[in-house]
XYZ file of C-alpha atoms in Angstrom:
134
model
C 147.438 122.736 137.501
C 143.904 123.057 136.107
C 143.317 123.957 132.449
C 142.001 127.383 133.492
C 145.057 128.126 135.615
C 147.392 126.802 132.927
C 145.793 129.038 130.269
C 145.836 132.072 132.558
C 149.547 131.599 133.295
C 150.331 131.027 129.622
C 148.447 134.134 128.503
C 150.087 136.212 131.231
C 153.524 134.965 130.178
C 154.233 133.682 133.695
C 154.908 130.042 132.792
C 158.607 129.242 132.818
C 159.965 128.451 129.352
C 161.602 125.238 130.593
C 158.129 124.010 131.613
C 156.503 124.782 128.270
C 157.376 122.282 125.561
C 155.529 120.824 122.578
C 153.052 118.845 124.716
C 152.096 122.030 126.551
C 151.603 123.877 123.248
C 149.160 121.153 122.197
C 147.403 121.354 125.576
C 146.836 125.097 125.186
C 145.379 124.653 121.696
C 143.178 121.755 122.848
C 141.922 123.858 125.777
C 141.208 126.846 123.533
C 139.322 124.697 121.027
C 137.030 123.455 123.799
C 136.050 127.082 124.420
C 136.474 128.967 121.143
C 136.035 128.596 117.395
C 139.055 127.608 115.346
C 139.461 131.220 114.145
C 139.330 132.617 117.680
C 141.785 129.908 118.753
C 144.195 130.909 115.974
C 144.069 134.541 117.076
C 144.348 133.867 120.822
C 147.039 131.214 120.532
C 149.178 133.221 118.107
C 149.067 136.397 120.191
C 149.597 134.576 123.479
C 152.472 132.519 122.072
C 154.188 135.645 120.738
C 153.748 137.313 124.133
C 155.027 134.201 125.932
C 158.098 134.000 123.676
C 158.869 137.705 124.191
C 158.427 137.395 127.974
C 160.984 134.585 127.932
C 163.510 136.496 125.813
C 162.811 134.507 122.640
C 160.638 136.842 120.587
C 161.917 135.411 117.285
C 160.965 131.848 118.229
C 157.336 132.147 117.036
C 156.676 130.189 113.823
C 153.318 130.907 112.215
C 153.088 127.931 109.863
C 153.913 125.395 112.579
C 151.560 127.063 115.051
C 148.624 127.317 112.668
C 149.135 123.843 111.183
C 148.937 122.316 114.645
C 145.795 124.306 115.455
C 144.146 122.939 112.305
C 145.324 119.364 112.955
C 144.132 119.406 116.569
C 140.816 120.951 115.515
C 140.265 118.243 112.909
C 141.121 115.456 115.371
C 138.696 116.866 117.923
C 135.958 117.203 115.289
C 136.383 113.580 114.186
C 135.643 112.296 117.700
C 132.040 111.796 118.707
C 131.664 113.622 121.996
C 134.170 115.433 124.135
C 137.423 113.798 125.214
C 139.406 114.441 128.343
C 142.946 115.703 127.891
C 144.250 112.233 128.809
C 141.998 110.573 126.212
C 143.037 113.093 123.570
C 146.720 112.378 124.244
C 146.173 108.618 124.091
C 144.234 108.682 120.811
C 146.469 111.243 119.065
C 149.985 110.245 120.060
C 151.344 111.285 116.647
C 150.595 114.929 117.488
C 152.963 114.757 120.467
C 156.048 113.284 118.780
C 158.140 116.365 118.057
C 161.155 114.355 116.829
C 159.092 112.580 114.150
C 156.938 115.621 113.631
C 153.654 115.015 111.787
C 154.298 118.175 109.763
C 157.015 116.281 107.856
C 154.128 114.550 106.075
C 152.740 117.901 104.975
C 155.750 120.159 104.413
C 159.152 120.018 102.800
C 161.888 120.737 105.335
C 163.118 123.727 103.336
C 159.626 125.221 103.467
C 159.384 125.022 107.257
C 162.860 126.510 107.608
C 161.974 129.504 105.436
C 161.435 133.011 106.742
C 158.146 133.111 104.842
C 156.788 130.096 106.776
C 157.973 131.602 110.037
C 156.196 134.904 109.363
C 152.977 133.789 107.637
C 150.964 130.596 107.271
C 152.117 128.601 104.246
C 149.942 125.852 102.787
C 151.318 122.273 102.800
C 153.607 121.518 99.873
C 154.236 117.767 100.071
C 152.513 115.546 97.535
C 151.613 112.916 100.188
C 149.515 115.522 101.977
C 147.614 116.140 98.764
C 146.814 112.451 98.245
C 148.971 112.078 95.132
């Protein structure tokens, strides 16, 4: 499926939940960032993800801190590369962004923070000392 078709299906809520895992979340953000500013990406991705979750009977699944943190991480990785990468190249050079089990956010956030209702409902800044360079 092309990026355009993938995005259209995601935004319409017609992708099946069992076909939309962490890698696909990253693909949507990467695709948005090729087209939109980081702020527009945050708005589009957040609204579309909420709609997607609701369409699949999981309206409470949306987590703002995780969603936004990944948008910022992906944006930074894309900005650090000279020139545009294909999706395949992006995956190969940023494998740490795709490992959900050893989630990169563990370097930035305490587990209790990410499990909090506050982090689920609003973006919370990183709270781990390693992330702050200390």
